[in-house]
Short mmCIF file of C-alpha atoms and ligand atoms in Angstrom, two decimals:
data_model
loop_
_atom_site.label_atom_id
_atom_site.label_comp_id
_atom_site.label_asym_id
_atom_site.label_seq_id
_atom_site.Cartn_x
_atom_site.Cartn_y
_atom_site.Cartn_z
CA MET A 41 -0.21 -0.14 0.10
CA LEU A 42 0.96 3.15 -0.74
CA ASP A 43 -1.51 6.46 -0.48
CA PHE A 44 0.65 8.86 -2.27
CA LEU A 45 0.05 6.83 -5.47
CA LYS A 46 -3.32 7.65 -5.11
CA LEU A 47 -2.63 11.43 -6.24
CA GLY A 48 -1.83 9.91 -9.89
CA LYS A 49 0.45 10.73 -12.61
CA ASP A 50 0.66 14.30 -12.37
CA PHE A 51 2.37 13.82 -8.80
CA SER A 52 4.78 10.87 -9.22
CA THR A 53 6.43 8.89 -11.62
CA PRO A 54 7.13 5.06 -10.94
CA ILE A 55 11.24 4.46 -11.41
CA LYS A 56 13.59 1.56 -11.05
CA THR A 57 16.06 1.36 -8.28
CA LYS A 58 19.47 0.40 -8.77
CA SER A 59 20.90 -2.17 -6.35
CA LEU A 60 24.31 -1.59 -4.28
CA ASP A 61 27.68 -3.87 -4.74
CA LYS A 62 28.35 -5.93 -1.78
CA ALA A 63 25.62 -4.14 0.38
CA PHE A 64 25.81 -5.04 3.88
CA LEU A 65 23.68 -3.54 6.55
CA ILE A 66 25.57 -1.19 9.03
CA HIS A 67 22.73 -0.36 11.94
CA LYS A 68 19.29 -0.60 11.88
CA ASN A 69 16.68 1.21 14.37
CA SER A 70 15.38 -1.54 16.49
CA GLN A 71 12.85 0.20 18.49
CA LEU A 72 11.55 2.32 15.21
CA TYR A 73 11.56 -1.58 13.56
CA SER A 74 9.27 -2.47 16.22
CA GLU A 75 7.34 0.10 16.20
CA LEU A 76 6.59 -0.36 12.61
CA GLY A 77 5.66 -3.77 13.19
CA LEU A 78 7.41 -5.17 10.41
CA SER A 79 8.82 -8.91 10.52
CA LEU A 80 11.76 -9.23 8.51
CA SER A 81 14.97 -10.81 8.86
CA ASP A 82 17.65 -8.40 8.57
CA ASP A 83 18.80 -10.07 4.77
CA GLN A 84 15.75 -9.34 3.80
CA LEU A 85 15.32 -5.77 5.05
CA LEU A 86 19.25 -5.49 3.43
CA LYS A 87 17.87 -6.33 0.20
CA ILE A 88 14.66 -4.10 0.81
CA THR A 89 17.31 -0.96 1.69
CA THR A 90 19.23 -1.51 -1.63
CA GLY A 91 15.98 -1.64 -3.51
CA GLU A 92 17.17 -5.08 -4.70
CA ASN A 93 13.58 -6.54 -3.43
CA LYS A 94 10.63 -4.48 -3.50
CA PHE A 95 8.58 -3.83 -0.42
CA GLU A 96 5.31 -5.85 -0.79
CA GLN A 97 5.39 -5.53 -4.84
CA ILE A 98 5.16 -1.96 -4.77
CA THR A 99 6.84 -0.24 -7.56
CA PRO A 100 8.96 2.69 -6.17
CA ILE A 101 8.18 6.28 -7.09
CA ALA A 102 9.76 9.67 -7.35
CA SER A 103 7.77 12.52 -6.45
CA ILE A 104 7.71 16.04 -8.31
CA TYR A 105 8.30 19.25 -6.60
CA ALA A 106 9.80 22.78 -6.94
CA GLY A 107 11.07 24.87 -4.47
CA HIS A 108 12.79 28.38 -3.30
CA GLN A 109 16.77 27.25 -3.42
CA PHE A 110 18.91 30.20 -1.76
CA GLY A 111 16.08 32.72 -1.87
CA TYR A 112 15.76 31.98 -6.06
CA PHE A 113 12.67 29.97 -7.47
CA ASN A 114 13.39 26.80 -9.13
CA PRO A 115 10.01 25.66 -10.97
CA GLN A 116 10.94 22.35 -11.03
CA LEU A 117 12.85 20.15 -8.44
CA GLY A 118 11.84 16.49 -7.21
CA ASP A 119 13.06 13.30 -5.86
CA GLY A 120 16.69 13.20 -7.75
CA ARG A 121 18.25 10.65 -4.99
CA SER A 122 15.17 9.37 -3.13
CA CYS A 123 12.15 7.44 -4.01
CA LEU A 124 9.18 6.11 -1.62
CA ILE A 125 9.09 2.31 -1.82
CA GLY A 126 5.91 1.70 0.56
CA GLN A 127 4.00 2.43 3.25
CA VAL A 128 3.27 0.53 6.84
CA GLN A 129 0.84 1.08 10.04
CA SER A 130 3.11 2.17 13.33
CA SER A 131 2.06 2.22 16.67
CA GLY A 132 4.16 4.65 17.87
CA ILE A 133 3.60 6.90 20.93
CA ASN A 134 0.56 6.23 23.25
CA ARG A 135 -0.07 3.16 20.98
CA GLN A 136 -1.55 5.75 18.33
CA ILE A 137 -1.64 4.04 15.02
CA GLU A 138 -0.14 6.20 12.44
CA SER A 139 0.95 5.39 8.76
CA GLN A 140 4.47 5.66 8.10
CA GLU A 141 6.06 6.17 4.57
CA LEU A 142 9.02 4.22 3.71
CA SER A 143 11.64 6.18 1.40
CA LEU A 144 14.98 5.16 0.29
CA LYS A 145 17.79 8.10 0.15
CA GLY A 146 20.66 6.88 -2.83
CA ALA A 147 19.42 4.35 -4.56
CA GLY A 148 20.07 5.64 -8.36
CA SER A 149 18.65 8.26 -10.61
CA THR A 150 15.55 9.40 -11.15
CA PRO A 151 13.99 11.42 -13.90
CA TYR A 152 14.76 14.67 -11.27
CA SER A 153 18.07 13.70 -10.85
CA ARG A 154 19.33 16.30 -13.29
CA HIS A 155 22.66 14.95 -14.31
CA ALA A 156 23.90 13.73 -10.90
CA ASP A 157 23.57 10.11 -10.08
CA GLY A 158 21.14 9.56 -7.71
CA ARG A 159 23.51 8.40 -5.05
CA ALA A 160 24.48 9.17 -1.36
CA VAL A 161 27.95 8.86 -0.24
CA LEU A 162 28.50 6.91 3.28
CA ARG A 163 30.21 9.70 4.82
CA SER A 164 26.35 11.79 4.20
CA SER A 165 24.65 8.92 4.90
CA ILE A 166 26.19 8.45 8.23
CA ARG A 167 25.43 11.88 9.28
CA GLU A 168 21.82 11.87 8.14
CA TYR A 169 21.14 8.27 10.44
CA LEU A 170 22.80 9.72 13.49
CA CYS A 171 21.57 13.12 12.95
CA SER A 172 17.70 11.48 12.97
CA ALA A 173 18.69 9.72 15.98
CA ALA A 174 20.11 12.63 17.42
CA MET A 175 16.64 14.76 16.86
CA GLN A 176 14.36 12.14 17.89
CA GLY A 177 16.27 12.03 21.21
CA LEU A 178 16.25 15.35 21.29
CA ASN A 179 12.35 15.62 20.75
CA ILE A 180 12.77 17.76 18.04
CA GLY A 181 10.25 16.73 14.80
CA THR A 182 12.31 14.86 12.35
CA THR A 183 12.14 11.74 9.25
CA LYS A 184 13.52 8.80 11.20
CA ALA A 185 16.12 6.62 9.72
CA LEU A 186 15.40 2.77 10.11
CA THR A 187 18.59 1.50 8.58
CA LEU A 188 21.80 2.12 7.26
CA VAL A 189 23.37 0.34 4.47
CA GLY A 190 27.10 0.57 3.09
CA SER A 191 28.54 -0.88 -0.02
CA SER A 192 31.66 -1.53 -2.22
CA THR A 193 29.95 0.96 -5.15
CA GLU A 194 32.01 3.53 -6.48
CA VAL A 195 30.64 7.47 -6.92
CA HIS A 196 32.67 9.95 -7.90
CA ARG A 197 32.62 13.09 -5.62
CA GLU A 198 35.66 15.50 -5.30
CA LEU A 199 37.43 11.69 -4.35
CA LEU A 200 36.44 8.79 -5.00
CA GLU A 201 33.52 7.37 -2.22
CA THR A 202 31.53 4.71 -1.63
CA ALA A 203 27.69 4.39 -2.29
CA ALA A 204 25.58 4.03 0.99
CA ILE A 205 21.91 4.01 1.02
CA VAL A 206 19.44 5.04 4.54
CA MET A 207 16.19 4.31 4.58
CA ARG A 208 13.95 6.82 5.73
CA VAL A 209 10.45 6.84 7.46
CA ALA A 210 7.96 9.45 8.14
CA PRO A 211 4.28 9.57 7.97
CA THR A 212 4.76 11.77 4.57
CA HIS A 213 7.82 13.41 3.02
CA ILE A 214 5.52 16.19 1.16
CA ARG A 215 7.46 19.20 1.39
CA PHE A 216 6.60 23.37 0.80
CA GLY A 217 7.97 22.77 -2.71
CA HIS A 218 4.98 20.24 -3.55
CA PHE A 219 2.62 22.92 -3.66
CA GLU A 220 4.56 25.13 -5.06
CA LEU A 221 4.94 23.18 -8.22
CA PHE A 222 1.43 23.29 -9.03
CA ALA A 223 0.82 26.94 -7.84
CA SER A 224 3.74 27.96 -10.24
CA ARG A 225 2.33 26.21 -12.96
CA GLY A 226 -1.58 27.86 -12.46
CA GLN A 227 -2.61 23.92 -11.88
CA VAL A 228 -5.25 25.02 -9.10
CA ALA A 229 -7.20 22.03 -9.54
CA GLN A 230 -3.81 19.72 -8.50
CA VAL A 231 -3.27 22.37 -5.78
CA LYS A 232 -6.47 21.41 -4.32
CA LYS A 233 -6.33 17.70 -4.91
CA LEU A 234 -2.74 17.89 -2.80
CA ALA A 235 -4.47 19.86 0.15
CA ASP A 236 -7.16 17.56 0.17
CA PHE A 237 -5.09 14.61 0.51
CA VAL A 238 -2.76 16.28 3.09
CA ILE A 239 -5.76 16.89 5.07
CA GLU A 240 -7.48 13.51 4.69
CA HIS A 241 -4.52 11.76 5.28
CA HIS A 242 -2.52 13.95 7.75
CA PHE A 243 -4.86 16.30 9.29
CA PRO A 244 -8.32 14.31 9.17
CA ALA A 245 -9.49 16.56 12.28
CA LEU A 246 -9.52 19.67 10.36
CA GLN A 247 -11.86 18.46 7.64
CA GLY A 248 -14.78 21.06 7.50
CA SER A 249 -15.80 24.51 6.15
CA LYS A 250 -12.41 26.40 6.65
CA MET A 251 -10.28 23.19 6.51
CA TYR A 252 -7.47 24.86 3.89
CA ALA A 253 -6.90 27.73 6.11
CA ASP A 254 -6.50 25.68 9.19
CA LEU A 255 -4.38 23.52 7.48
CA LEU A 256 -1.81 26.37 6.62
CA LEU A 257 -2.31 27.68 10.70
CA GLU A 258 -1.43 24.11 11.78
CA ILE A 259 1.83 23.94 9.09
CA VAL A 260 2.68 27.27 10.83
CA ARG A 261 2.29 25.86 14.25
CA ARG A 262 4.10 22.96 13.71
CA THR A 263 7.02 24.89 11.82
CA ALA A 264 7.55 27.31 14.59
CA ILE A 265 7.56 24.95 17.04
CA MET A 266 10.13 22.89 14.91
CA ILE A 267 12.15 26.04 14.56
CA ALA A 268 12.16 26.89 17.88
CA SER A 269 13.10 23.61 19.13
CA TRP A 270 16.32 23.86 16.89
CA GLN A 271 17.29 27.33 18.23
CA ALA A 272 16.75 26.00 21.83
CA GLN A 273 19.04 22.96 20.89
CA GLY A 274 21.45 24.97 18.99
CA PHE A 275 20.78 22.84 15.84
CA ALA A 276 21.02 24.29 12.64
CA HIS A 277 19.90 22.77 9.33
CA GLY A 278 21.86 24.41 6.96
CA VAL A 279 19.61 24.30 3.86
CA MET A 280 16.37 25.68 4.68
CA ASN A 281 15.32 25.82 1.27
CA THR A 282 11.26 25.47 0.56
CA ASP A 283 11.88 21.66 -1.05
CA ASN A 284 13.77 21.02 2.45
CA MET A 285 10.60 22.19 4.50
CA SER A 286 8.12 19.40 5.49
CA ILE A 287 4.43 19.88 5.75
CA LEU A 288 4.31 18.48 9.11
CA GLY A 289 6.91 20.52 10.38
CA LEU A 290 9.57 17.79 10.78
CA THR A 291 13.22 18.59 10.16
CA ILE A 292 14.21 16.79 7.04
CA ASP A 293 17.15 16.26 4.23
CA TYR A 294 20.06 16.52 6.43
CA GLY A 295 22.73 17.52 4.87
CA PRO A 296 25.47 20.03 5.86
CA PHE A 297 23.69 20.31 9.56
CA GLY A 298 25.79 21.37 12.49
CA PHE A 299 24.92 21.41 16.09
CA MET A 300 26.48 24.79 17.67
CA GLU A 301 29.07 24.11 19.70
CA LYS A 302 31.18 27.41 21.10
CA TYR A 303 27.91 29.70 21.55
CA ASN A 304 27.78 32.02 18.26
CA PRO A 305 24.06 32.75 16.95
CA GLN A 306 25.92 33.72 13.65
CA PHE A 307 27.06 30.24 13.41
CA VAL A 308 26.68 29.20 9.87
CA CYS A 309 27.17 25.40 9.22
CA ASN A 310 27.03 25.12 5.65
CA GLN A 311 30.44 26.11 4.19
CA SER A 312 28.67 26.87 0.72
CA ASP A 313 26.41 29.29 2.24
CA HIS A 314 28.98 32.56 1.69
CA GLU A 315 26.05 35.09 2.75
CA GLY A 316 24.58 32.97 5.88
CA ARG A 317 21.13 33.03 4.32
CA TYR A 318 20.69 29.80 6.58
CA GLY A 319 22.88 30.86 9.57
CA PHE A 320 21.56 30.12 13.04
CA ASP A 321 19.93 33.17 14.28
CA GLN A 322 18.72 33.27 10.67
CA GLN A 323 16.58 30.54 11.30
CA PRO A 324 13.34 31.84 12.94
CA SER A 325 12.82 34.74 10.08
CA ILE A 326 13.71 32.23 7.41
CA GLY A 327 10.90 29.93 8.66
CA LEU A 328 8.50 32.73 7.88
CA TRP A 329 9.93 33.32 4.71
CA ASN A 330 9.32 29.57 3.93
CA LEU A 331 5.90 29.53 5.00
CA THR A 332 5.08 33.11 3.48
CA ARG A 333 6.22 31.13 -0.14
CA LEU A 334 3.69 28.01 0.82
CA ALA A 335 0.86 30.25 1.60
CA GLU A 336 1.47 32.04 -1.98
CA ALA A 337 1.08 28.33 -3.18
CA LEU A 338 -2.29 28.17 -1.29
CA SER A 339 -3.51 31.13 -2.20
CA SER A 340 -6.16 30.19 -4.59
CA LEU A 341 -7.71 28.27 -1.35
CA ILE A 342 -7.66 30.91 1.17
CA ASP A 343 -8.34 34.66 1.12
CA ALA A 344 -5.56 36.93 1.15
CA LYS A 345 -6.58 38.44 4.46
CA THR A 346 -6.73 35.08 6.42
CA ILE A 347 -3.66 34.02 5.01
CA LYS A 348 -1.95 37.67 6.58
CA ALA A 349 -3.79 36.60 10.18
CA ILE A 350 -2.55 33.17 9.90
CA LEU A 351 1.25 33.79 9.12
CA GLN A 352 1.02 36.46 12.05
CA THR A 353 0.43 33.52 14.38
CA TYR A 354 3.81 32.61 13.70
CA GLU A 355 6.38 34.69 15.70
CA GLN A 356 4.19 34.43 18.89
CA GLN A 357 4.01 30.46 18.56
CA LEU A 358 7.91 30.42 17.73
CA VAL A 359 8.46 32.87 21.17
CA LYS A 360 6.40 31.23 22.94
CA THR A 361 7.99 27.87 22.60
CA TYR A 362 11.48 28.99 22.60
CA SER A 363 10.84 30.77 25.75
CA ASP A 364 9.16 28.11 27.57
CA LEU A 365 12.35 25.45 26.40
CA MET A 366 14.56 28.27 27.81
CA ARG A 367 12.81 28.65 31.29
CA GLN A 368 12.88 24.68 31.21
CA LYS A 369 16.66 24.90 30.66
CA PHE A 370 17.53 27.01 33.19
CA GLY A 371 14.99 25.24 35.94
CA LEU A 372 12.77 28.35 36.07
CA THR A 373 9.38 27.04 36.80
CA GLN A 374 7.52 30.11 37.31
CA GLN A 375 7.64 33.19 35.65
CA HIS A 376 9.56 36.59 36.40
CA ASP A 377 9.78 39.85 34.43
CA GLY A 378 13.62 39.55 34.80
CA ASP A 379 13.64 35.80 33.80
CA HIS A 380 14.16 37.09 29.90
CA GLN A 381 17.21 39.30 30.66
CA LEU A 382 19.04 36.85 32.90
CA ILE A 383 18.75 34.47 30.33
CA ASN A 384 19.81 36.49 27.77
CA GLN A 385 22.74 37.76 30.14
CA PHE A 386 23.70 34.48 30.18
CA LEU A 387 23.94 33.66 26.51
CA ASP A 388 26.27 36.60 26.26
CA LEU A 389 28.84 35.58 28.61
CA LEU A 390 28.48 32.34 26.50
CA ARG A 391 29.24 33.92 23.47
CA ILE A 392 31.99 36.52 24.86
CA TYR A 393 34.20 33.80 26.25
CA LYS A 394 33.35 31.45 23.59
CA LYS A 395 31.85 28.77 25.70
CA ASP A 396 30.42 25.73 24.70
CA TYR A 397 26.73 26.08 24.40
CA THR A 398 25.28 22.61 25.58
CA ASN A 399 27.65 22.04 28.14
CA SER A 400 27.41 25.17 29.41
CA LEU A 401 23.51 24.95 29.98
CA ARG A 402 23.93 21.27 31.55
CA ASN A 403 26.47 22.42 33.85
CA LEU A 404 23.72 24.85 35.26
CA THR A 405 22.76 22.31 37.47
CA ASP A 406 26.10 22.24 39.16
CA LEU A 407 26.75 25.46 40.58
CA ASP A 408 29.79 24.86 42.33
CA LEU A 409 31.40 23.99 38.91
CA LEU A 410 30.10 26.99 37.66
CA SER A 411 31.54 29.33 40.01
CA THR A 412 34.89 28.34 39.38
CA ASP A 413 34.56 30.43 36.64
CA VAL A 414 35.23 33.88 37.54
CA ASN A 415 33.44 35.12 34.01
CA PHE A 416 30.33 33.86 35.57
CA SER A 417 30.01 34.96 39.48
CA SER A 418 28.35 37.84 39.01
CA TRP A 419 25.66 36.32 36.89
CA LEU A 420 25.72 33.19 39.28
CA SER A 421 24.78 35.64 41.96
CA LEU A 422 21.88 36.78 40.16
CA TYR A 423 21.14 33.68 39.20
CA ASP A 424 21.28 31.90 42.87
CA LYS A 425 19.49 34.98 43.99
CA ARG A 426 16.43 34.22 41.33
CA LEU A 427 16.20 30.61 42.14
CA ASP A 428 15.49 31.41 45.93
CA ASP A 429 11.80 31.87 44.17
CA GLU A 430 11.71 28.53 43.13
CA LYS A 431 10.55 25.77 45.03
CA VAL A 432 10.95 23.18 42.87
CA ASP A 433 13.10 19.97 44.55
CA ASP A 434 13.68 18.22 41.39
CA ARG A 435 15.13 21.15 39.38
CA ALA A 436 17.94 19.33 38.29
CA GLU A 437 15.55 16.36 37.07
CA LEU A 438 13.35 19.13 35.24
CA MET A 439 16.71 20.86 33.86
CA ASN A 440 18.30 17.13 32.94
CA SER A 441 15.33 16.59 30.87
CA VAL A 442 16.18 19.48 28.51
CA ASN A 443 19.45 20.14 28.25
CA PRO A 444 20.98 17.50 26.43
CA LYS A 445 24.82 15.55 27.75
CA PHE A 446 25.16 14.35 24.23
CA ILE A 447 24.56 16.20 21.06
CA LEU A 448 26.11 15.38 17.51
CA ARG A 449 29.40 17.16 17.55
CA ASN A 450 30.89 17.37 13.92
CA TYR A 451 33.95 15.80 15.22
CA LEU A 452 32.23 12.87 16.50
CA ALA A 453 30.30 12.57 13.47
CA GLU A 454 33.83 12.71 11.59
CA GLU A 455 35.45 10.11 13.68
CA ALA A 456 33.06 7.86 13.01
CA ILE A 457 32.85 8.40 9.11
CA ARG A 458 36.78 7.90 9.03
CA GLU A 459 36.31 4.50 11.19
CA ALA A 460 33.77 3.37 8.63
CA GLU A 461 35.62 4.37 5.77
CA ASP A 462 39.08 3.92 6.78
CA LYS A 463 38.79 0.21 8.76
CA LYS A 464 35.56 -0.65 8.20
CA SER A 465 34.69 -0.51 11.66
CA TYR A 466 31.24 0.46 12.52
CA GLU A 467 31.13 0.39 16.42
CA LYS A 468 31.49 3.99 16.56
CA ILE A 469 28.10 4.65 14.92
CA SER A 470 26.71 2.07 17.21
CA ASP A 471 27.75 3.85 20.24
CA LEU A 472 27.13 7.53 18.88
CA PHE A 473 23.27 6.04 17.90
CA ASP A 474 22.68 4.47 21.42
CA LEU A 475 24.24 7.84 23.29
CA LEU A 476 22.17 10.08 20.82
CA SER A 477 19.02 8.40 20.93
CA ASN A 478 18.96 8.89 24.86
CA PRO A 479 20.88 12.22 24.95
CA PHE A 480 19.53 13.43 28.55
CA GLU A 481 20.30 10.44 30.64
CA GLU A 482 24.05 10.21 32.03
CA HIS A 483 25.50 7.37 30.50
CA THR A 484 28.48 7.20 33.01
CA GLY A 485 31.43 6.27 31.20
CA SER A 486 30.78 7.95 28.35
CA GLU A 487 31.80 11.49 29.21
CA ASP A 488 34.60 11.02 26.09
CA TYR A 489 31.84 12.11 24.01
CA THR A 490 31.17 15.25 25.51
CA GLN A 491 34.31 16.76 25.22
CA GLU A 492 34.55 20.26 22.90
CA ALA A 493 36.09 19.60 19.31
CA PRO A 494 39.70 18.56 19.60
CA LYS A 495 42.32 20.47 17.43
CA TRP A 496 42.48 18.88 14.14
CA ALA A 497 38.58 19.00 14.00
CA GLN A 498 38.26 22.71 14.10
CA GLY A 499 38.13 23.53 10.62
CA LEU A 500 36.26 20.81 9.58
CA ASN A 501 34.22 21.61 6.25
CA VAL A 502 30.42 20.39 5.60
CA SER A 503 28.72 21.60 2.47
CA CYS A 504 25.84 20.77 0.18
CA SER A 505 24.72 17.77 -1.29
CA SER A 506 27.11 14.56 -1.40
P1 AMP B 136 19.17 18.96 -1.46
O1 AMP B 136 19.31 20.43 -1.10
O2 AMP B 136 20.23 17.90 -0.83
O3 AMP B 136 17.87 18.50 -1.00
O4 AMP B 136 18.97 18.36 -2.92
C1 AMP B 136 18.36 19.37 -3.62
C2 AMP B 136 17.94 18.58 -4.83
O5 AMP B 136 18.93 17.83 -5.66
C3 AMP B 136 17.30 17.59 -4.52
O6 AMP B 136 15.94 17.73 -5.53
C4 AMP B 136 17.90 16.53 -4.63
O7 AMP B 136 17.16 15.30 -5.17
C5 AMP B 136 18.90 16.38 -5.66
N1 AMP B 136 19.87 15.81 -5.23
C6 AMP B 136 20.82 15.95 -4.70
N2 AMP B 136 22.33 15.35 -4.89
C7 AMP B 136 21.80 13.96 -6.09
C8 AMP B 136 22.45 13.20 -6.29
N3 AMP B 136 23.64 12.61 -5.89
N4 AMP B 136 21.55 12.88 -7.46
C9 AMP B 136 20.41 13.02 -7.64
N5 AMP B 136 19.39 14.23 -7.04
C10 AMP B 136 20.48 14.82 -6.17
MG1 MG B 137 16.19 18.35 -0.64
#
């Protein structure tokens, strides 16, 4: 079964996947596997991930979309190296049954590959696999990754590399760009068909007389929550083009993403982003810019006045979610007027003294540790005084449930990649997967994975698609 096929031929094209040579399963997300209720041997799972075997006899499809890339409209993009191969019913959180699409990334070219090979290299697949687990662990909306498969198939990038495939899982992989494609062609019937499909399959509760406006409102809400969570956890996506924006508010298309280490709001993780369009502190406003493009694409279904009012809810939702998360990070359960300022003063100190964002916040539960740093002494006395008004006994527990101990630092991903590429050793991937899947727990003995980047890793480069 694959609901997306019901949309018909204007929306996707059947494709033939191209398998990999000497493919081998590097890792599988066992928890996700059981939530999906699959009963496949590892060998069957491997063959489905490489596309050698079909999933339930379904012919894979590549979908067509458009998108604004770095501010400029590209009238036709599409799944250039990904495809949908099937769909399953999962029993996830609260045992709620939800259908989940299975998608392969790197299984060969499609009609939308634009002269590229439709492959993904091992290093970017490892990064996507680990970051999907990390975002899930951080409770941030994300596409998930079920399997990571390596191979001996050679692919040409700047150097010769090997190809890999990740199987992605999400209720839908529909992006803002899917709507933009049909709207830009003036195909309002297809825009409506897509909106109806999205509502029926993913937002059934919205059905009713003003369902298109409610759909946009819900996408605005989810996008604001996703981006607020990125900001609170120091995540930068790197390529927030509208074709990389999920209509479910899920982080999608992991490429040159990065977690901020030393606190710097102007952090740009994507080396190809010379103007810093997608810099860390730009993400909230880019989110609104992207939503405005989506709203334009839906303008045949929603009147202009309503659209304007809906877009105005974005900032409020984002600020609220971000403030709530930050207050929790500082262990502040009551709202006081000066809290915002207190938090910003701390962030300013992190910026001035180039402190590690994640570790500094995690260490906030141990004021003795923080007090050994003279740079923090005057702020600390303000914080100490503010905490007198808090009566929560389990403050540390509350803070540790939102301040991760483990994030996917670039150098950690790089170490895992080098071991995989050079030594064909995959233990580090597995270790990181376990830590990042539960980043708020102590994992005593794994402190090495909380260290700041060593000298060799300080100039690591990541850039666009590979
Ligand atoms: P991204 O920014 O990585 O999401 O990629 C932008 C577009 O380029 C998408 O439509 C991708 O499908 C396509 N693309 C990226 N890398 C490849 C590749 N190796 N082969 C074919 N298409 C690709
Ligand atoms: Mg993309």
